[in-house]
Amino acid sequence: MKQDNWIAPSILAADFARLGEEVEAVLTAGADLIHFDVMDNHYVPNLTIGPMVCRALRNYGVEAAIDVHLMVEPVDRLIGDFIEAGASYITFHPEASKHVDRSLEMIRSAGLKAGLVLNPATSIHCLDHVLDKLDMILVMSINPGFGGQTFIDSTHAKIQSIRRLIDASGHSIRLEVDGGVKTDNIGAIGASGADTFVAGSAIYGSANYQETIAAMRRALEVG
Ligand code: DX5
Ligand code: ZN
């Protein structure tokens, strides 16, 4: 059973020189949570922002959930730092942690929500033995590292399989999709079973954040 649809603007596409205002603007425009992409120039070929920026957003007054997507290797040290920095969700790529179960436990034992991220070529079998430790599964519909890429269509089949897995498990796990999500494909992505939608360039690249988020919600209702 799908949960309510959440829209998660990715600040990777925001104007970093005005980050506090940019985060406030999408929240006022109707966003549900803030997607925070952490890249280390090692696990992925790009370098972005770290825990100090997360802490700065909290100090600025951001109260909404911050959804930290770790594209770093190794992950455990940064999990601790992001717990301190006020993250709400922390998701990481299983390939980047030597001890996936332990990393999930670190996040959850601090009272945060934990999730695993599956790259386009990552099998869903990595979820088999940790489903009871997950609050979120993030399906990459692009190869991680950059915004503005095109949605990979084979992701639909994967979302459908994971939706069946979640429903059969009886656990409450959000199913998030990241990469190339736009107003014209979000309906189909929701119909496949996703309930949480990351959108960077589609929202921050648009002239009116509120209209874009509203258009996304309308498309999700139609399917
Ligand atoms: C890429 C990031 C995404 C990125 C998506 O590795 O994980 O969150 O911001 O950007 P768009 O929505 O532009 O594809
Ligand atoms: Zn992301």
PDB file of C-alpha atoms and ligand atoms in Angstrom:
ATOM      1  CA  MET A   1       0.000   0.000   0.000  1.00  0.00           C
ATOM      2  CA  LYS A   2       1.411   3.377  -0.977  1.00  0.00           C
ATOM      3  CA  GLN A   3       1.805   6.119   1.611  1.00  0.00           C
ATOM      4  CA  ASP A   4       1.147   9.834   0.991  1.00  0.00           C
ATOM      5  CA  ASN A   5       3.223  11.338  -1.773  1.00  0.00           C
ATOM      6  CA  TRP A   6       6.163  13.443  -0.626  1.00  0.00           C
ATOM      7  CA  ILE A   7       8.057  15.884  -2.833  1.00  0.00           C
ATOM      8  CA  ALA A   8      11.745  16.280  -1.935  1.00  0.00           C
ATOM      9  CA  PRO A   9      13.543  19.089  -3.787  1.00  0.00           C
ATOM     10  CA  SER A  10      17.248  18.369  -4.158  1.00  0.00           C
ATOM     11  CA  ILE A  11      19.302  21.375  -3.120  1.00  0.00           C
ATOM     12  CA  LEU A  12      22.042  20.220  -5.478  1.00  0.00           C
ATOM     13  CA  ALA A  13      20.265  22.366  -8.069  1.00  0.00           C
ATOM     14  CA  ALA A  14      19.713  25.339  -5.739  1.00  0.00           C
ATOM     15  CA  ASP A  15      21.739  28.557  -5.745  1.00  0.00           C
ATOM     16  CA  PHE A  16      24.354  27.662  -3.102  1.00  0.00           C
ATOM     17  CA  ALA A  17      25.165  31.337  -2.541  1.00  0.00           C
ATOM     18  CA  ARG A  18      21.614  31.770  -1.169  1.00  0.00           C
ATOM     19  CA  LEU A  19      21.038  28.300   0.274  1.00  0.00           C
ATOM     20  CA  GLY A  20      18.978  29.232   3.341  1.00  0.00           C
ATOM     21  CA  GLU A  21      16.549  31.283   1.263  1.00  0.00           C
ATOM     22  CA  GLU A  22      16.390  28.596  -1.415  1.00  0.00           C
ATOM     23  CA  VAL A  23      15.449  25.932   1.148  1.00  0.00           C
ATOM     24  CA  GLU A  24      12.837  28.199   2.711  1.00  0.00           C
ATOM     25  CA  ALA A  25      11.436  28.977  -0.728  1.00  0.00           C
ATOM     26  CA  VAL A  26      10.728  25.349  -1.660  1.00  0.00           C
ATOM     27  CA  LEU A  27       9.219  24.640   1.762  1.00  0.00           C
ATOM     28  CA  THR A  28       6.902  27.625   1.382  1.00  0.00           C
ATOM     29  CA  ALA A  29       6.113  26.335  -2.100  1.00  0.00           C
ATOM     30  CA  GLY A  30       4.857  23.047  -0.645  1.00  0.00           C
ATOM     31  CA  ALA A  31       7.850  20.696  -0.434  1.00  0.00           C
ATOM     32  CA  ASP A  32       7.636  17.925   2.182  1.00  0.00           C
ATOM     33  CA  LEU A  33      11.327  17.359   2.904  1.00  0.00           C
ATOM     34  CA  ILE A  34      14.701  18.608   1.762  1.00  0.00           C
ATOM     35  CA  HIS A  35      16.964  16.245  -0.180  1.00  0.00           C
ATOM     36  CA  PHE A  36      20.627  16.868   0.709  1.00  0.00           C
ATOM     37  CA  ASP A  37      23.188  15.279  -1.652  1.00  0.00           C
ATOM     38  CA  VAL A  38      26.600  14.551  -0.153  1.00  0.00           C
ATOM     39  CA  MET A  39      29.339  13.684  -2.675  1.00  0.00           C
ATOM     40  CA  ASP A  40      32.977  12.962  -1.862  1.00  0.00           C
ATOM     41  CA  ASN A  41      34.889  12.840  -5.177  1.00  0.00           C
ATOM     42  CA  HIS A  42      35.649   9.190  -4.375  1.00  0.00           C
ATOM     43  CA  TYR A  43      32.455   7.143  -4.343  1.00  0.00           C
ATOM     44  CA  VAL A  44      31.122   9.521  -7.022  1.00  0.00           C
ATOM     45  CA  PRO A  45      33.080  11.883  -9.290  1.00  0.00           C
ATOM     46  CA  ASN A  46      31.800  15.105  -7.764  1.00  0.00           C
ATOM     47  CA  LEU A  47      32.203  17.082  -4.543  1.00  0.00           C
ATOM     48  CA  THR A  48      29.376  18.864  -2.756  1.00  0.00           C
ATOM     49  CA  ILE A  49      28.402  19.701   0.810  1.00  0.00           C
ATOM     50  CA  GLY A  50      28.871  18.160   4.237  1.00  0.00           C
ATOM     51  CA  PRO A  51      27.563  18.217   7.800  1.00  0.00           C
ATOM     52  CA  MET A  52      28.517  21.846   8.451  1.00  0.00           C
ATOM     53  CA  VAL A  53      26.051  22.944   5.792  1.00  0.00           C
ATOM     54  CA  CYS A  54      23.321  20.752   7.303  1.00  0.00           C
ATOM     55  CA  ARG A  55      23.993  22.323  10.705  1.00  0.00           C
ATOM     56  CA  ALA A  56      23.930  25.790   9.112  1.00  0.00           C
ATOM     57  CA  LEU A  57      20.458  25.119   7.679  1.00  0.00           C
ATOM     58  CA  ARG A  58      19.189  24.033  11.102  1.00  0.00           C
ATOM     59  CA  ASN A  59      20.705  27.152  12.669  1.00  0.00           C
ATOM     60  CA  TYR A  60      19.058  29.229   9.952  1.00  0.00           C
ATOM     61  CA  GLY A  61      15.709  27.911  11.222  1.00  0.00           C
ATOM     62  CA  VAL A  62      14.884  25.055   8.858  1.00  0.00           C
ATOM     63  CA  GLU A  63      12.608  22.664  10.773  1.00  0.00           C
ATOM     64  CA  ALA A  64      11.507  20.387   7.934  1.00  0.00           C
ATOM     65  CA  ALA A  65      12.937  16.893   7.585  1.00  0.00           C
ATOM     66  CA  ILE A  66      16.382  16.839   5.982  1.00  0.00           C
ATOM     67  CA  ASP A  67      16.914  13.750   3.837  1.00  0.00           C
ATOM     68  CA  VAL A  68      20.681  13.199   3.669  1.00  0.00           C
ATOM     69  CA  HIS A  69      21.765  11.090   0.691  1.00  0.00           C
ATOM     70  CA  LEU A  70      25.335   9.949   1.329  1.00  0.00           C
ATOM     71  CA  MET A  71      27.339   9.279  -1.826  1.00  0.00           C
ATOM     72  CA  VAL A  72      30.538   8.744   0.145  1.00  0.00           C
ATOM     73  CA  GLU A  73      32.886   5.906   0.988  1.00  0.00           C
ATOM     74  CA  PRO A  74      33.304   4.895   3.752  1.00  0.00           C
ATOM     75  CA  VAL A  75      30.042   6.001   5.340  1.00  0.00           C
ATOM     76  CA  ASP A  76      30.232   5.435   9.119  1.00  0.00           C
ATOM     77  CA  ARG A  77      32.252   8.492  10.108  1.00  0.00           C
ATOM     78  CA  LEU A  78      29.887  10.794   8.229  1.00  0.00           C
ATOM     79  CA  ILE A  79      26.829   9.095   9.710  1.00  0.00           C
ATOM     80  CA  GLY A  80      28.017  10.259  13.144  1.00  0.00           C
ATOM     81  CA  ASP A  81      28.687  13.756  11.851  1.00  0.00           C
ATOM     82  CA  PHE A  82      25.263  14.064  10.220  1.00  0.00           C
ATOM     83  CA  ILE A  83      23.509  12.803  13.352  1.00  0.00           C
ATOM     84  CA  GLU A  84      25.197  15.703  15.193  1.00  0.00           C
ATOM     85  CA  ALA A  85      24.349  18.093  12.364  1.00  0.00           C
ATOM     86  CA  GLY A  86      20.573  17.602  12.636  1.00  0.00           C
ATOM     87  CA  ALA A  87      19.788  15.198   9.773  1.00  0.00           C
ATOM     88  CA  SER A  88      16.387  13.459   9.815  1.00  0.00           C
ATOM     89  CA  TYR A  89      16.904  10.675   7.269  1.00  0.00           C
ATOM     90  CA  ILE A  90      20.287   9.235   6.348  1.00  0.00           C
ATOM     91  CA  THR A  91      20.527   6.972   3.318  1.00  0.00           C
ATOM     92  CA  PHE A  92      23.688   5.373   1.961  1.00  0.00           C
ATOM     93  CA  HIS A  93      24.808   3.020  -0.813  1.00  0.00           C
ATOM     94  CA  PRO A  94      25.397  -0.545   0.434  1.00  0.00           C
ATOM     95  CA  GLU A  95      28.514  -0.889  -1.773  1.00  0.00           C
ATOM     96  CA  ALA A  96      30.084   1.957   0.216  1.00  0.00           C
ATOM     97  CA  SER A  97      29.799   0.339   3.659  1.00  0.00           C
ATOM     98  CA  LYS A  98      31.702  -2.759   4.738  1.00  0.00           C
ATOM     99  CA  HIS A  99      29.064  -3.504   7.395  1.00  0.00           C
ATOM    100  CA  VAL A 100      25.677  -2.433   6.128  1.00  0.00           C
ATOM    101  CA  ASP A 101      23.713  -3.737   9.090  1.00  0.00           C
ATOM    102  CA  ARG A 102      25.973  -1.884  11.530  1.00  0.00           C
ATOM    103  CA  SER A 103      25.697   1.383   9.583  1.00  0.00           C
ATOM    104  CA  LEU A 104      21.889   1.121   9.591  1.00  0.00           C
ATOM    105  CA  GLU A 105      21.972   0.424  13.306  1.00  0.00           C
ATOM    106  CA  MET A 106      24.128   3.521  13.923  1.00  0.00           C
ATOM    107  CA  ILE A 107      21.517   5.709  12.255  1.00  0.00           C
ATOM    108  CA  ARG A 108      18.511   4.149  13.949  1.00  0.00           C
ATOM    109  CA  SER A 109      19.997   3.971  17.413  1.00  0.00           C
ATOM    110  CA  ALA A 110      20.382   7.758  17.296  1.00  0.00           C
ATOM    111  CA  GLY A 111      16.648   8.054  16.610  1.00  0.00           C
ATOM    112  CA  LEU A 112      17.008   8.956  12.933  1.00  0.00           C
ATOM    113  CA  LYS A 113      15.388   7.253   9.923  1.00  0.00           C
ATOM    114  CA  ALA A 114      17.657   4.957   7.933  1.00  0.00           C
ATOM    115  CA  GLY A 115      17.694   3.955   4.307  1.00  0.00           C
ATOM    116  CA  LEU A 116      19.608   2.146   1.574  1.00  0.00           C
ATOM    117  CA  VAL A 117      20.190   3.516  -1.922  1.00  0.00           C
ATOM    118  CA  LEU A 118      20.208   1.246  -4.964  1.00  0.00           C
ATOM    119  CA  ASN A 119      22.138   2.309  -8.051  1.00  0.00           C
ATOM    120  CA  PRO A 120      20.661   1.406 -11.445  1.00  0.00           C
ATOM    121  CA  ALA A 121      22.755  -1.794 -11.612  1.00  0.00           C
ATOM    122  CA  THR A 122      22.398  -2.762  -7.934  1.00  0.00           C
ATOM    123  CA  SER A 123      20.238  -5.839  -7.318  1.00  0.00           C
ATOM    124  CA  ILE A 124      17.310  -5.606  -4.927  1.00  0.00           C
ATOM    125  CA  HIS A 125      18.633  -8.679  -3.107  1.00  0.00           C
ATOM    126  CA  CYS A 126      20.792  -6.438  -0.920  1.00  0.00           C
ATOM    127  CA  LEU A 127      17.528  -5.556   0.857  1.00  0.00           C
ATOM    128  CA  ASP A 128      16.652  -9.129   1.797  1.00  0.00           C
ATOM    129  CA  HIS A 129      18.151  -9.353   5.265  1.00  0.00           C
ATOM    130  CA  VAL A 130      17.701  -5.776   6.457  1.00  0.00           C
ATOM    131  CA  LEU A 131      14.100  -4.922   5.560  1.00  0.00           C
ATOM    132  CA  ASP A 132      13.170  -4.655   9.227  1.00  0.00           C
ATOM    133  CA  LYS A 133      15.896  -2.037   9.709  1.00  0.00           C
ATOM    134  CA  LEU A 134      14.828   0.291   6.898  1.00  0.00           C
ATOM    135  CA  ASP A 135      12.645   3.389   6.973  1.00  0.00           C
ATOM    136  CA  MET A 136      13.383   4.269   3.367  1.00  0.00           C
ATOM    137  CA  ILE A 137      14.574   2.639   0.159  1.00  0.00           C
ATOM    138  CA  LEU A 138      15.969   5.081  -2.399  1.00  0.00           C
ATOM    139  CA  VAL A 139      16.012   3.905  -5.996  1.00  0.00           C
ATOM    140  CA  MET A 140      18.458   5.762  -8.231  1.00  0.00           C
ATOM    141  CA  SER A 141      16.974   6.377 -11.665  1.00  0.00           C
ATOM    142  CA  ILE A 142      20.304   7.794 -12.870  1.00  0.00           C
ATOM    143  CA  ASN A 143      23.918   6.996 -12.033  1.00  0.00           C
ATOM    144  CA  PRO A 144      24.758   9.127  -9.000  1.00  0.00           C
ATOM    145  CA  GLY A 145      27.097  12.093  -9.146  1.00  0.00           C
ATOM    146  CA  PHE A 146      25.307  14.821 -11.081  1.00  0.00           C
ATOM    147  CA  GLY A 147      21.927  16.478 -11.382  1.00  0.00           C
ATOM    148  CA  GLY A 148      20.191  17.099 -14.672  1.00  0.00           C
ATOM    149  CA  GLN A 149      20.499  13.562 -16.098  1.00  0.00           C
ATOM    150  CA  THR A 150      17.787  11.615 -17.911  1.00  0.00           C
ATOM    151  CA  PHE A 151      15.548   9.131 -16.061  1.00  0.00           C
ATOM    152  CA  ILE A 152      16.498   5.526 -16.885  1.00  0.00           C
ATOM    153  CA  ASP A 153      13.292   3.746 -17.933  1.00  0.00           C
ATOM    154  CA  SER A 154      14.173   0.305 -16.588  1.00  0.00           C
ATOM    155  CA  THR A 155      13.794   1.863 -13.116  1.00  0.00           C
ATOM    156  CA  HIS A 156      10.023   1.333 -13.353  1.00  0.00           C
ATOM    157  CA  ALA A 157      10.348  -2.454 -13.122  1.00  0.00           C
ATOM    158  CA  LYS A 158      12.633  -2.095 -10.122  1.00  0.00           C
ATOM    159  CA  ILE A 159      10.237   0.260  -8.332  1.00  0.00           C
ATOM    160  CA  GLN A 160       7.406  -2.215  -8.941  1.00  0.00           C
ATOM    161  CA  SER A 161       9.455  -5.112  -7.507  1.00  0.00           C
ATOM    162  CA  ILE A 162      10.444  -3.121  -4.429  1.00  0.00           C
ATOM    163  CA  ARG A 163       6.848  -1.976  -3.898  1.00  0.00           C
ATOM    164  CA  ARG A 164       5.796  -5.667  -3.803  1.00  0.00           C
ATOM    165  CA  LEU A 165       8.639  -6.438  -1.409  1.00  0.00           C
ATOM    166  CA  ILE A 166       7.672  -3.610   0.957  1.00  0.00           C
ATOM    167  CA  ASP A 167       3.991  -4.521   0.919  1.00  0.00           C
ATOM    168  CA  ALA A 168       4.727  -8.195   1.577  1.00  0.00           C
ATOM    169  CA  SER A 169       7.007  -7.258   4.486  1.00  0.00           C
ATOM    170  CA  GLY A 170       4.305  -5.336   6.329  1.00  0.00           C
ATOM    171  CA  HIS A 171       6.902  -2.720   7.345  1.00  0.00           C
ATOM    172  CA  SER A 172       6.372   0.992   6.922  1.00  0.00           C
ATOM    173  CA  ILE A 173       9.130   1.915   4.439  1.00  0.00           C
ATOM    174  CA  ARG A 174       9.151   4.923   2.133  1.00  0.00           C
ATOM    175  CA  LEU A 175      10.007   4.227  -1.503  1.00  0.00           C
ATOM    176  CA  GLU A 176      11.931   7.176  -2.888  1.00  0.00           C
ATOM    177  CA  VAL A 177      13.124   7.792  -6.449  1.00  0.00           C
ATOM    178  CA  ASP A 178      16.027  10.078  -7.365  1.00  0.00           C
ATOM    179  CA  GLY A 179      17.195  11.301 -10.761  1.00  0.00           C
ATOM    180  CA  GLY A 180      15.491  12.796 -13.798  1.00  0.00           C
ATOM    181  CA  VAL A 181      12.120  13.196 -12.058  1.00  0.00           C
ATOM    182  CA  LYS A 182      10.045  15.846 -13.882  1.00  0.00           C
ATOM    183  CA  THR A 183       6.416  16.939 -14.035  1.00  0.00           C
ATOM    184  CA  ASP A 184       5.910  14.846 -17.173  1.00  0.00           C
ATOM    185  CA  ASN A 185       7.152  11.511 -15.790  1.00  0.00           C
ATOM    186  CA  ILE A 186       6.336  11.748 -12.071  1.00  0.00           C
ATOM    187  CA  GLY A 187       2.813  10.369 -12.565  1.00  0.00           C
ATOM    188  CA  ALA A 188       4.140   7.170 -14.124  1.00  0.00           C
ATOM    189  CA  ILE A 189       6.801   6.845 -11.415  1.00  0.00           C
ATOM    190  CA  GLY A 190       4.103   7.123  -8.751  1.00  0.00           C
ATOM    191  CA  ALA A 191       1.956   4.593 -10.589  1.00  0.00           C
ATOM    192  CA  SER A 192       4.868   2.147 -10.420  1.00  0.00           C
ATOM    193  CA  GLY A 193       4.768   2.409  -6.632  1.00  0.00           C
ATOM    194  CA  ALA A 194       7.061   5.228  -5.488  1.00  0.00           C
ATOM    195  CA  ASP A 195       5.790   7.582  -2.757  1.00  0.00           C
ATOM    196  CA  THR A 196       8.728   9.999  -2.327  1.00  0.00           C
ATOM    197  CA  PHE A 197      10.076  11.987  -5.261  1.00  0.00           C
ATOM    198  CA  VAL A 198      13.418  13.773  -5.408  1.00  0.00           C
ATOM    199  CA  ALA A 199      13.554  16.561  -7.963  1.00  0.00           C
ATOM    200  CA  GLY A 200      16.493  18.923  -8.345  1.00  0.00           C
ATOM    201  CA  SER A 201      16.634  20.631 -11.714  1.00  0.00           C
ATOM    202  CA  ALA A 202      12.882  20.207 -12.314  1.00  0.00           C
ATOM    203  CA  ILE A 203      12.082  22.379  -9.289  1.00  0.00           C
ATOM    204  CA  TYR A 204      15.083  24.693  -8.836  1.00  0.00           C
ATOM    205  CA  GLY A 205      15.415  25.141 -12.600  1.00  0.00           C
ATOM    206  CA  SER A 206      11.813  26.294 -12.888  1.00  0.00           C
ATOM    207  CA  ALA A 207      10.604  29.893 -12.764  1.00  0.00           C
ATOM    208  CA  ASN A 208       7.947  29.222 -10.106  1.00  0.00           C
ATOM    209  CA  TYR A 209       8.643  26.582  -7.452  1.00  0.00           C
ATOM    210  CA  GLN A 210       5.063  26.557  -6.173  1.00  0.00           C
ATOM    211  CA  GLU A 211       3.556  25.972  -9.610  1.00  0.00           C
ATOM    212  CA  THR A 212       6.036  23.204 -10.352  1.00  0.00           C
ATOM    213  CA  ILE A 213       5.375  21.371  -7.075  1.00  0.00           C
ATOM    214  CA  ALA A 214       1.613  21.770  -7.572  1.00  0.00           C
ATOM    215  CA  ALA A 215       1.919  20.397 -11.115  1.00  0.00           C
ATOM    216  CA  MET A 216       3.829  17.410  -9.735  1.00  0.00           C
ATOM    217  CA  ARG A 217       1.092  16.705  -7.203  1.00  0.00           C
ATOM    218  CA  ARG A 218      -1.592  16.958  -9.889  1.00  0.00           C
ATOM    219  CA  ALA A 219       0.317  14.536 -12.103  1.00  0.00           C
ATOM    220  CA  LEU A 220       0.588  12.113  -9.176  1.00  0.00           C
ATOM    221  CA  GLU A 221      -3.167  12.212  -8.631  1.00  0.00           C
ATOM    222  CA  VAL A 222      -3.866  11.433 -12.284  1.00  0.00           C
ATOM    223  CA  GLY A 223      -1.149   8.720 -12.349  1.00  0.00           C
TER     224      GLY A 223
HETATM  225  C1  DX5 B   1      22.469  12.798  -8.071  1.00  0.00           C
HETATM  226  C2  DX5 B   1      21.641  13.200  -6.889  1.00  0.00           C
HETATM  227  C3  DX5 B   1      20.280  13.708  -7.173  1.00  0.00           C
HETATM  228  C4  DX5 B   1      20.222  14.914  -8.075  1.00  0.00           C
HETATM  229  C5  DX5 B   1      18.985  14.779  -8.908  1.00  0.00           C
HETATM  230  O1  DX5 B   1      23.493  11.934  -7.719  1.00  0.00           O
HETATM  231  O2  DX5 B   1      21.499  12.105  -5.987  1.00  0.00           O
HETATM  232  O3  DX5 B   1      19.566  13.940  -5.963  1.00  0.00           O
HETATM  233  O4  DX5 B   1      20.161  16.130  -7.406  1.00  0.00           O
HETATM  234  O5  DX5 B   1      18.957  15.820  -9.816  1.00  0.00           O
HETATM  235  P1  DX5 B   1      17.841  15.935 -10.940  1.00  0.00           P
HETATM  236  O6  DX5 B   1      16.503  15.968 -10.264  1.00  0.00           O
HETATM  237  O7  DX5 B   1      18.187  17.192 -11.638  1.00  0.00           O
HETATM  238  O8  DX5 B   1      17.968  14.705 -11.819  1.00  0.00           O
HETATM  239 ZN    ZN B   2      20.200  12.360  -4.224  1.00  0.00          ZN
END
